[in-house]
Amino acid sequence: MLDIKYLRNNFEKVKEALRNRGADLSLDDFLKLDENRRKKLVEVEKLKNKRNTVSEEIGKLKKQGIDAKDLIDEMKNVSEEIKKLDDEVKQIEEQIHEILINIPNIPHKTVPIGADETQNVEVKKWGDLPGFKFKPKPHWEIAEELDIIDFKRAGKVTGSRFVFYKGLGAMLERAVANFMLDLHIKEHGYVELTPPLIVNSNSLVGTGQLPKFEEDLFKLKDTDYYLIPTAEVPVTNYYSNEILNGDDLPIYHCAYSACFRSEAGSAGRDTRGIIRQHQFTKVEMVKFCKPEESYQELEKMVQNAERVLQLLELPYRVINLCTGDLGFSAAKTYDIEVWLPSYDSYKEISSCSNCEDFQARRANIRFRRTSKSKPEFVHTLNGSGLAVGRTIAAVLENYQQPDGSVAIPEVLRPYMGGLNKITKK
RNA sequence: GGAGAGAUGGCCGAGUUGGUCGAAGGCGCUCGACUCGAAAUCGAGUGGGCUGUAAAAAACAGCCUCCAGGGUUCGAAUCCCUGUCUCUCCGCCA
C-alpha cells in the first residue's frame, strides 16, 4: 500500500509509475474523495468536541442534582448529526481504501522500464552449460525411469499437477531442502521458522496476494483460511502489527514449507514434469530492515540464493525484472534462472524482491530507531532460496549420465547417506 | 465438540451500581539531581493513529483508540449483541 500522503502530493508521479508497470488504474476519484474526507472530518470533529464538553457538563449538573433536560435534548440532535457524518466519512474511507489497496508498488529507479518479460535485463551469468555427448532427457523421463517420481499415481490420487516423490526421489527432496536450510542458517545468518501452511485473509492482504489475486489461491471452504502460496505470507506477517526494536534490525528468517497455487490461467503451460505444480516445497528467505539498508540487503539476498546454485554447480543467470514484469508488491525484483536442458533455456528458480514499505504498511510492521524515536515502517524483502522442485529438476537434468543414472552433487551427498549416484534398479 | 473464566499502556495490574479515565499503582525505560563513578534515593517525563493551523519540520489544538466489529445512551474501559484469541475442566485425537 502506498502512503496516502505520498499519493496526494505526488499524484502525477504515481500515475506515471503505474503506466510503466502497465497497471491500468483509474485514480481519478482519489483526489476528490481525499479532499472530501478531510472536509467532513473537520466538520464531525467539531461536533464531537461539542458533545464531549457538553456531556461532561451534564455529568456535573446531574451530580449537583440540577436538571439538564434542555442540554440533553440538544445533544440528542448533535449525536444524530454525528452519526450521519460518521457514516459518510466511513463510506468515503472505504472507497479510498479500496483504491489504495489495489495500487501496486512503485518501481525503484534502478528497475528497467519495459512492457513485459522480453525487456528484462540480464545482469549476470554463472557456470558452464553442460556439454552432453548424448541426447539429454527431460527430468520427467529421467525420474520415471529411475522410479523416483510418480506422476501417474498422483493423478489418480489427487489430479494433475501433483506428484509423489518415491524412494531416493523422496530422499533427494529432503536432502535438497536440508542442504539449503543448513546453508542459510549456518552461513547466511537466517533464523529458521516452521510456519503454518494455512493463513487467514488478513495476512494475504498484508503481503499483497489479496484482494487482487484471489483466483491464484486455494481457499478452505466456509472459512477465512487459505493454503499459503509461499512461506513469504506467514513469515512476513509474523511481525504484523508490531513495533520492532531498531537495534534488532535487520532480521533474517528462512522457512521451509509446502506452497499451494491454483495456477489459474496457466493451463497448458509446463504441463510435463515438476516445474509447475499445485503443491511444491520451497525454502524461503524473508528480511526486515531499515529503509536505508534494503537495497544492499536485496543484493545480499540474491547472493545467498546464488550460493545454493554455485554449491550445487548448476549454471544460472540473474535477471533484473523490468517494470512491466514486476509483481504487485515488489519495488524491485531479481529473478534467478537455472539452466534446464529440456527447455533449452533458463527457467526461474528464485525470485528475490524488495517490497520496501509496501507490505510493511499493509501488515503494519514498524520499528523504532531508538526508544524515543517515532515508529517508522520497516522494509521487507523476500526471496526463494530456492524452490526445491525446480532444483531437483535441474539436478536431474544437468547431472544425468549416458546410462540413465544421475550423479548426486557433491554437497548433497552427506544428506543422501553418502550416496553419489542414483541408478536404475 | 461440551462447560466455565478472561482479553486494559513496553510489562504487571486497578477500574465492572455508566459521568474530568488515555486510564490509579508498580515495574521498565528516558532525562535531571545527588556521586569520583555506580547502586540506592529524589524530581520530571514516557503508547499509537488521524485532522487542522500549513507545503513540510518543530510546536499547539481537536478527534479516535482500554481484543475486533456493531448496538443502547446526552455520555461507555464500564451495559447489550456478534466475532477472534487465551486460560481451566470434560470429551476426542497425532
mmCIF file of C-alpha atoms in Angstrom, chain A residues 109-419:
data_model
loop_
_atom_site.group_PDB
_atom_site.id
_atom_site.type_symbol
_atom_site.label_atom_id
_atom_site.label_comp_id
_atom_site.label_asym_id
_atom_site.label_seq_id
_atom_site.Cartn_x
_atom_site.Cartn_y
_atom_site.Cartn_z
ATOM 1 C CA LYS A 109 14.584 3.888 -10.083
ATOM 2 C CA THR A 110 17.054 1.109 -10.934
ATOM 3 C CA VAL A 111 14.293 -1.003 -12.446
ATOM 4 C CA PRO A 112 14.410 -1.011 -16.256
ATOM 5 C CA ILE A 113 11.287 0.365 -17.877
ATOM 6 C CA GLY A 114 9.640 -2.183 -20.108
ATOM 7 C CA ALA A 115 6.335 -3.687 -21.066
ATOM 8 C CA ASP A 116 6.903 -7.391 -20.473
ATOM 9 C CA GLU A 117 9.451 -10.098 -19.770
ATOM 10 C CA THR A 118 11.190 -9.567 -23.109
ATOM 11 C CA GLN A 119 12.553 -6.336 -21.714
ATOM 12 C CA ASN A 120 14.018 -7.810 -18.564
ATOM 13 C CA VAL A 121 17.742 -7.225 -18.212
ATOM 14 C CA GLU A 122 20.234 -9.991 -17.648
ATOM 15 C CA VAL A 123 22.739 -8.817 -15.069
ATOM 16 C CA LYS A 124 24.833 -11.918 -14.528
ATOM 17 C CA LYS A 125 25.575 -15.328 -15.915
ATOM 18 C CA TRP A 126 27.343 -18.075 -13.962
ATOM 19 C CA GLY A 127 28.634 -21.544 -14.774
ATOM 20 C CA ASP A 128 29.250 -23.530 -17.917
ATOM 21 C CA LEU A 129 26.378 -25.218 -19.682
ATOM 22 C CA PRO A 130 26.677 -28.989 -19.639
ATOM 23 C CA GLY A 131 28.134 -30.377 -22.860
ATOM 24 C CA PHE A 132 26.322 -33.657 -23.297
ATOM 25 C CA LYS A 133 27.830 -36.208 -25.642
ATOM 26 C CA PHE A 134 24.460 -37.939 -25.763
ATOM 27 C CA LYS A 135 20.899 -36.768 -26.138
ATOM 28 C CA PRO A 136 19.896 -35.476 -22.726
ATOM 29 C CA LYS A 137 16.471 -36.387 -21.439
ATOM 30 C CA PRO A 138 13.950 -34.184 -19.733
ATOM 31 C CA HIS A 139 13.714 -34.654 -15.982
ATOM 32 C CA TRP A 140 10.316 -36.348 -16.097
ATOM 33 C CA GLU A 141 11.708 -39.150 -18.230
ATOM 34 C CA ILE A 142 14.789 -39.496 -16.077
ATOM 35 C CA ALA A 143 12.708 -39.566 -12.933
ATOM 36 C CA GLU A 144 10.199 -42.093 -14.218
ATOM 37 C CA GLU A 145 12.885 -44.394 -15.496
ATOM 38 C CA LEU A 146 14.645 -44.248 -12.144
ATOM 39 C CA ASP A 147 11.292 -44.699 -10.399
ATOM 40 C CA ILE A 148 11.891 -41.736 -8.117
ATOM 41 C CA ILE A 149 8.886 -39.598 -9.080
ATOM 42 C CA ASP A 150 5.418 -40.998 -9.725
ATOM 43 C CA PHE A 151 3.280 -38.727 -11.847
ATOM 44 C CA LYS A 152 0.567 -41.208 -12.814
ATOM 45 C CA ARG A 153 -0.473 -42.279 -9.378
ATOM 46 C CA ALA A 154 -0.581 -38.697 -8.152
ATOM 47 C CA GLY A 155 -3.016 -38.018 -10.953
ATOM 48 C CA LYS A 156 -5.163 -40.843 -9.702
ATOM 49 C CA VAL A 157 -4.967 -39.889 -6.054
ATOM 50 C CA THR A 158 -5.388 -36.168 -6.496
ATOM 51 C CA GLY A 159 -5.227 -34.812 -10.034
ATOM 52 C CA SER A 160 -2.946 -33.125 -12.488
ATOM 53 C CA ARG A 161 -0.015 -31.050 -11.305
ATOM 54 C CA PHE A 162 0.673 -33.234 -8.296
ATOM 55 C CA VAL A 163 3.400 -35.820 -7.792
ATOM 56 C CA PHE A 164 4.656 -38.442 -5.434
ATOM 57 C CA TYR A 165 8.369 -38.452 -4.797
ATOM 58 C CA LYS A 166 9.434 -42.024 -4.216
ATOM 59 C CA GLY A 167 12.402 -43.792 -2.703
ATOM 60 C CA LEU A 168 15.623 -41.931 -3.462
ATOM 61 C CA GLY A 169 13.491 -39.220 -5.041
ATOM 62 C CA ALA A 170 11.809 -38.568 -1.721
ATOM 63 C CA MET A 171 15.169 -38.645 -0.017
ATOM 64 C CA LEU A 172 16.542 -36.224 -2.589
ATOM 65 C CA GLU A 173 13.685 -33.856 -1.842
ATOM 66 C CA ARG A 174 14.617 -33.820 1.829
ATOM 67 C CA ALA A 175 18.303 -33.626 1.036
ATOM 68 C CA VAL A 176 17.921 -30.556 -1.150
ATOM 69 C CA ALA A 177 15.735 -28.814 1.408
ATOM 70 C CA ASN A 178 18.044 -29.605 4.315
ATOM 71 C CA PHE A 179 21.104 -28.545 2.391
ATOM 72 C CA MET A 180 19.526 -25.177 1.613
ATOM 73 C CA LEU A 181 18.281 -24.659 5.149
ATOM 74 C CA ASP A 182 21.627 -25.502 6.696
ATOM 75 C CA LEU A 183 23.404 -23.134 4.334
ATOM 76 C CA HIS A 184 21.128 -20.206 5.149
ATOM 77 C CA ILE A 185 21.022 -20.920 8.853
ATOM 78 C CA LYS A 186 24.687 -21.654 9.440
ATOM 79 C CA GLU A 187 26.379 -19.458 6.890
ATOM 80 C CA HIS A 188 23.975 -16.683 5.966
ATOM 81 C CA GLY A 189 22.562 -15.838 9.381
ATOM 82 C CA TYR A 190 18.897 -16.686 8.909
ATOM 83 C CA VAL A 191 16.732 -17.895 11.786
ATOM 84 C CA GLU A 192 14.502 -20.742 10.774
ATOM 85 C CA LEU A 193 10.740 -20.661 11.186
ATOM 86 C CA THR A 194 8.376 -23.504 10.507
ATOM 87 C CA PRO A 195 5.223 -21.611 9.603
ATOM 88 C CA PRO A 196 1.555 -22.501 9.412
ATOM 89 C CA LEU A 197 0.642 -23.618 5.914
ATOM 90 C CA ILE A 198 -2.764 -22.055 6.326
ATOM 91 C CA VAL A 199 -3.280 -18.343 6.854
ATOM 92 C CA ASN A 200 -6.223 -16.011 7.181
ATOM 93 C CA SER A 201 -7.224 -13.452 4.573
ATOM 94 C CA ASN A 202 -5.785 -10.605 6.570
ATOM 95 C CA SER A 203 -2.286 -11.995 6.220
ATOM 96 C CA LEU A 204 -2.736 -12.346 2.488
ATOM 97 C CA VAL A 205 -3.794 -8.730 2.280
ATOM 98 C CA GLY A 206 -0.682 -7.884 4.278
ATOM 99 C CA THR A 207 1.693 -9.354 1.737
ATOM 100 C CA GLY A 208 -0.380 -8.281 -1.265
ATOM 101 C CA GLN A 209 -1.896 -11.511 -2.633
ATOM 102 C CA LEU A 210 -5.330 -10.232 -1.690
ATOM 103 C CA PRO A 211 -7.635 -8.672 -2.666
ATOM 104 C CA LYS A 212 -6.462 -8.743 -6.301
ATOM 105 C CA PHE A 213 -5.208 -12.273 -6.796
ATOM 106 C CA GLU A 214 -7.687 -14.476 -5.021
ATOM 107 C CA GLU A 215 -8.033 -16.783 -8.028
ATOM 108 C CA ASP A 216 -4.413 -17.889 -7.615
ATOM 109 C CA LEU A 217 -5.120 -19.268 -4.158
ATOM 110 C CA PHE A 218 -6.705 -22.339 -2.647
ATOM 111 C CA LYS A 219 -9.344 -21.310 -0.164
ATOM 112 C CA LEU A 220 -10.697 -23.604 2.520
ATOM 113 C CA LYS A 221 -14.412 -23.897 2.170
ATOM 114 C CA ASP A 222 -16.627 -21.877 4.504
ATOM 115 C CA THR A 223 -13.679 -20.375 6.307
ATOM 116 C CA ASP A 224 -11.484 -17.312 6.113
ATOM 117 C CA TYR A 225 -8.483 -19.614 5.616
ATOM 118 C CA TYR A 226 -6.263 -20.150 2.605
ATOM 119 C CA LEU A 227 -3.408 -22.515 1.813
ATOM 120 C CA ILE A 228 -0.244 -20.463 1.566
ATOM 121 C CA PRO A 229 1.118 -19.831 -1.937
ATOM 122 C CA THR A 230 4.538 -19.177 -0.403
ATOM 123 C CA ALA A 231 6.047 -19.051 3.087
ATOM 124 C CA GLU A 232 6.556 -15.345 2.452
ATOM 125 C CA VAL A 233 2.979 -14.866 3.649
ATOM 126 C CA PRO A 234 3.167 -16.357 7.158
ATOM 127 C CA VAL A 235 6.779 -15.307 7.711
ATOM 128 C CA THR A 236 6.318 -11.681 6.683
ATOM 129 C CA ASN A 237 3.144 -11.445 8.731
ATOM 130 C CA TYR A 238 4.978 -12.943 11.693
ATOM 131 C CA TYR A 239 5.644 -9.372 12.846
ATOM 132 C CA SER A 240 2.382 -7.791 11.722
ATOM 133 C CA ASN A 241 1.057 -5.051 13.980
ATOM 134 C CA GLU A 242 4.326 -4.907 15.864
ATOM 135 C CA ILE A 243 6.854 -2.210 16.513
ATOM 136 C CA LEU A 244 10.311 -3.743 16.324
ATOM 137 C CA ASN A 245 13.384 -2.537 18.088
ATOM 138 C CA GLY A 246 15.667 -0.773 15.600
ATOM 139 C CA ASP A 247 18.709 -2.403 17.176
ATOM 140 C CA ASP A 248 17.352 -5.818 16.229
ATOM 141 C CA LEU A 249 17.298 -4.963 12.526
ATOM 142 C CA PRO A 250 17.981 -6.385 10.083
ATOM 143 C CA ILE A 251 16.080 -9.572 10.941
ATOM 144 C CA TYR A 252 16.590 -12.595 8.708
ATOM 145 C CA HIS A 253 14.218 -15.557 8.651
ATOM 146 C CA CYS A 254 14.121 -18.584 6.448
ATOM 147 C CA ALA A 255 11.397 -21.171 6.251
ATOM 148 C CA TYR A 256 10.882 -24.474 4.547
ATOM 149 C CA SER A 257 7.301 -25.039 3.548
ATOM 150 C CA ALA A 258 4.924 -26.510 1.076
ATOM 151 C CA CYS A 259 3.328 -23.953 -1.223
ATOM 152 C CA PHE A 260 -0.043 -24.222 -2.884
ATOM 153 C CA ARG A 261 -1.036 -22.452 -6.058
ATOM 154 C CA SER A 262 -4.153 -22.851 -8.141
ATOM 155 C CA GLU A 263 -2.233 -21.930 -11.313
ATOM 156 C CA ALA A 264 -5.366 -20.394 -12.696
ATOM 157 C CA GLY A 265 -4.651 -19.066 -16.127
ATOM 158 C CA SER A 266 -1.590 -21.194 -16.750
ATOM 159 C CA ALA A 267 -3.402 -24.129 -18.274
ATOM 160 C CA GLY A 268 -1.241 -25.775 -20.892
ATOM 161 C CA ARG A 269 1.999 -24.285 -19.582
ATOM 162 C CA ASP A 270 4.714 -26.589 -18.249
ATOM 163 C CA THR A 271 2.309 -29.493 -18.238
ATOM 164 C CA ARG A 272 5.056 -32.102 -18.117
ATOM 165 C CA GLY A 273 7.356 -32.652 -15.201
ATOM 166 C CA ILE A 274 7.568 -30.949 -11.865
ATOM 167 C CA ILE A 275 8.134 -27.386 -12.978
ATOM 168 C CA ARG A 276 4.601 -26.165 -12.356
ATOM 169 C CA GLN A 277 2.767 -27.972 -9.588
ATOM 170 C CA HIS A 278 -0.223 -27.099 -7.446
ATOM 171 C CA GLN A 279 1.869 -28.124 -4.462
ATOM 172 C CA PHE A 280 5.607 -27.738 -4.172
ATOM 173 C CA THR A 281 8.142 -27.096 -1.464
ATOM 174 C CA LYS A 282 10.398 -24.145 -1.162
ATOM 175 C CA VAL A 283 12.929 -22.647 1.190
ATOM 176 C CA GLU A 284 12.039 -19.014 1.567
ATOM 177 C CA MET A 285 14.147 -16.129 2.846
ATOM 178 C CA VAL A 286 12.495 -13.076 4.402
ATOM 179 C CA LYS A 287 14.170 -9.940 5.709
ATOM 180 C CA PHE A 288 13.010 -6.988 7.772
ATOM 181 C CA CYS A 289 15.301 -3.996 7.712
ATOM 182 C CA LYS A 290 15.664 -0.236 7.903
ATOM 183 C CA PRO A 291 14.732 1.662 4.742
ATOM 184 C CA GLU A 292 18.242 2.860 4.042
ATOM 185 C CA GLU A 293 19.674 -0.647 4.010
ATOM 186 C CA SER A 294 17.069 -2.510 1.996
ATOM 187 C CA TYR A 295 18.734 -2.344 -1.416
ATOM 188 C CA GLN A 296 22.013 -3.537 -0.036
ATOM 189 C CA GLU A 297 20.070 -6.329 1.698
ATOM 190 C CA LEU A 298 18.447 -7.249 -1.597
ATOM 191 C CA GLU A 299 21.849 -7.728 -3.219
ATOM 192 C CA LYS A 300 22.926 -9.889 -0.307
ATOM 193 C CA MET A 301 19.784 -11.959 -0.512
ATOM 194 C CA VAL A 302 20.341 -12.633 -4.198
ATOM 195 C CA GLN A 303 23.873 -13.715 -3.377
ATOM 196 C CA ASN A 304 22.505 -16.068 -0.725
ATOM 197 C CA ALA A 305 20.254 -17.671 -3.298
ATOM 198 C CA GLU A 306 23.032 -17.789 -5.887
ATOM 199 C CA ARG A 307 25.272 -19.524 -3.410
ATOM 200 C CA VAL A 308 22.909 -22.507 -3.405
ATOM 201 C CA LEU A 309 23.275 -22.912 -7.150
ATOM 202 C CA GLN A 310 27.005 -22.344 -7.057
ATOM 203 C CA LEU A 311 27.469 -25.060 -4.466
ATOM 204 C CA LEU A 312 25.235 -27.362 -6.496
ATOM 205 C CA GLU A 313 27.271 -26.337 -9.532
ATOM 206 C CA LEU A 314 24.238 -25.555 -11.597
ATOM 207 C CA PRO A 315 24.546 -22.877 -14.287
ATOM 208 C CA TYR A 316 22.272 -19.894 -13.861
ATOM 209 C CA ARG A 317 21.713 -16.287 -14.719
ATOM 210 C CA VAL A 318 20.325 -13.335 -12.813
ATOM 211 C CA ILE A 319 17.643 -11.120 -14.301
ATOM 212 C CA ASN A 320 16.572 -7.642 -13.269
ATOM 213 C CA LEU A 321 12.829 -7.637 -13.917
ATOM 214 C CA CYS A 322 11.513 -4.678 -15.869
ATOM 215 C CA THR A 323 8.619 -2.529 -14.679
ATOM 216 C CA GLY A 324 6.080 -4.464 -16.713
ATOM 217 C CA ASP A 325 7.098 -7.810 -15.225
ATOM 218 C CA LEU A 326 7.250 -6.821 -11.565
ATOM 219 C CA GLY A 327 4.979 -8.482 -9.042
ATOM 220 C CA PHE A 328 2.294 -6.460 -7.310
ATOM 221 C CA SER A 329 4.165 -5.828 -4.036
ATOM 222 C CA ALA A 330 7.697 -5.516 -5.359
ATOM 223 C CA ALA A 331 9.644 -2.326 -5.946
ATOM 224 C CA LYS A 332 12.487 -4.313 -7.453
ATOM 225 C CA THR A 333 12.931 -7.976 -8.245
ATOM 226 C CA TYR A 334 15.813 -10.141 -9.334
ATOM 227 C CA ASP A 335 14.892 -13.497 -10.779
ATOM 228 C CA ILE A 336 17.453 -16.244 -10.756
ATOM 229 C CA GLU A 337 17.049 -18.688 -13.584
ATOM 230 C CA VAL A 338 18.682 -22.094 -13.677
ATOM 231 C CA TRP A 339 19.739 -23.859 -16.817
ATOM 232 C CA LEU A 340 17.293 -26.584 -17.836
ATOM 233 C CA PRO A 341 18.439 -28.694 -20.806
ATOM 234 C CA SER A 342 14.907 -29.905 -21.543
ATOM 235 C CA TYR A 343 13.746 -26.327 -22.020
ATOM 236 C CA ASP A 344 16.985 -25.471 -23.790
ATOM 237 C CA SER A 345 16.901 -22.298 -21.754
ATOM 238 C CA TYR A 346 16.966 -20.859 -18.278
ATOM 239 C CA LYS A 347 13.966 -21.286 -16.014
ATOM 240 C CA GLU A 348 13.053 -19.247 -12.945
ATOM 241 C CA ILE A 349 14.141 -20.935 -9.737
ATOM 242 C CA SER A 350 14.189 -17.956 -7.390
ATOM 243 C CA SER A 351 12.657 -14.533 -7.205
ATOM 244 C CA CYS A 352 14.098 -12.018 -4.761
ATOM 245 C CA SER A 353 12.177 -8.836 -4.151
ATOM 246 C CA ASN A 354 12.487 -5.679 -2.173
ATOM 247 C CA CYS A 355 8.973 -4.588 -1.266
ATOM 248 C CA GLU A 356 10.249 -1.503 0.541
ATOM 249 C CA ASP A 357 7.491 -0.355 2.926
ATOM 250 C CA PHE A 358 4.647 -1.597 0.719
ATOM 251 C CA GLN A 359 3.928 -4.763 2.701
ATOM 252 C CA ALA A 360 5.007 -3.200 5.980
ATOM 253 C CA ARG A 361 2.324 -0.580 5.590
ATOM 254 C CA ARG A 362 -0.320 -3.194 4.786
ATOM 255 C CA ALA A 363 0.728 -5.521 7.568
ATOM 256 C CA ASN A 364 1.620 -2.630 9.884
ATOM 257 C CA ILE A 365 5.190 -3.636 10.683
ATOM 258 C CA ARG A 366 7.196 -0.798 12.161
ATOM 259 C CA PHE A 367 10.377 -0.140 14.096
ATOM 260 C CA ARG A 368 11.867 2.490 16.348
ATOM 261 C CA ARG A 369 15.417 3.670 15.716
ATOM 262 C CA THR A 370 15.825 4.439 19.401
ATOM 263 C CA SER A 371 13.446 4.073 22.304
ATOM 264 C CA LYS A 372 12.491 7.716 21.837
ATOM 265 C CA SER A 373 12.004 7.870 18.095
ATOM 266 C CA LYS A 374 8.742 7.761 16.238
ATOM 267 C CA PRO A 375 7.841 4.430 14.680
ATOM 268 C CA GLU A 376 8.706 4.033 11.012
ATOM 269 C CA PHE A 377 7.739 1.300 8.602
ATOM 270 C CA VAL A 378 10.379 -1.356 8.022
ATOM 271 C CA HIS A 379 11.298 -2.544 4.571
ATOM 272 C CA THR A 380 10.505 -6.158 3.808
ATOM 273 C CA LEU A 381 12.263 -8.444 1.373
ATOM 274 C CA ASN A 382 11.571 -11.963 0.312
ATOM 275 C CA GLY A 383 13.217 -14.459 -1.959
ATOM 276 C CA SER A 384 13.260 -18.123 -2.739
ATOM 277 C CA GLY A 385 16.336 -19.862 -1.609
ATOM 278 C CA LEU A 386 15.323 -21.956 -3.559
ATOM 279 C CA ALA A 387 12.293 -23.695 -4.995
ATOM 280 C CA VAL A 388 13.009 -27.323 -4.160
ATOM 281 C CA GLY A 389 11.093 -28.995 -7.006
ATOM 282 C CA ARG A 390 12.747 -26.947 -9.695
ATOM 283 C CA THR A 391 16.113 -27.534 -8.091
ATOM 284 C CA ILE A 392 15.506 -31.262 -8.305
ATOM 285 C CA ALA A 393 14.529 -30.932 -11.943
ATOM 286 C CA ALA A 394 17.722 -29.004 -12.590
ATOM 287 C CA VAL A 395 19.856 -31.554 -10.755
ATOM 288 C CA LEU A 396 18.301 -34.461 -12.608
ATOM 289 C CA GLU A 397 18.754 -32.852 -15.994
ATOM 290 C CA ASN A 398 22.178 -31.319 -15.521
ATOM 291 C CA TYR A 399 23.676 -34.303 -13.707
ATOM 292 C CA GLN A 400 22.252 -37.049 -15.903
ATOM 293 C CA GLN A 401 24.660 -39.658 -17.231
ATOM 294 C CA PRO A 402 24.677 -41.547 -20.537
ATOM 295 C CA ASP A 403 23.495 -44.722 -18.787
ATOM 296 C CA GLY A 404 20.369 -43.025 -17.424
ATOM 297 C CA SER A 405 21.725 -42.636 -13.925
ATOM 298 C CA VAL A 406 22.075 -39.306 -12.192
ATOM 299 C CA ALA A 407 25.149 -38.200 -10.286
ATOM 300 C CA ILE A 408 24.471 -36.587 -6.959
ATOM 301 C CA PRO A 409 26.085 -33.178 -6.472
ATOM 302 C CA GLU A 410 28.956 -33.290 -4.003
ATOM 303 C CA VAL A 411 27.254 -31.047 -1.423
ATOM 304 C CA LEU A 412 24.134 -33.196 -1.308
ATOM 305 C CA ARG A 413 25.910 -36.479 -0.656
ATOM 306 C CA PRO A 414 26.128 -36.058 3.102
ATOM 307 C CA TYR A 415 22.365 -35.622 3.046
ATOM 308 C CA MET A 416 21.927 -38.761 0.940
ATOM 309 C CA GLY A 417 23.749 -41.134 3.220
ATOM 310 C CA GLY A 418 26.936 -40.765 1.220
ATOM 311 C CA LEU A 419 25.327 -41.917 -1.999
#
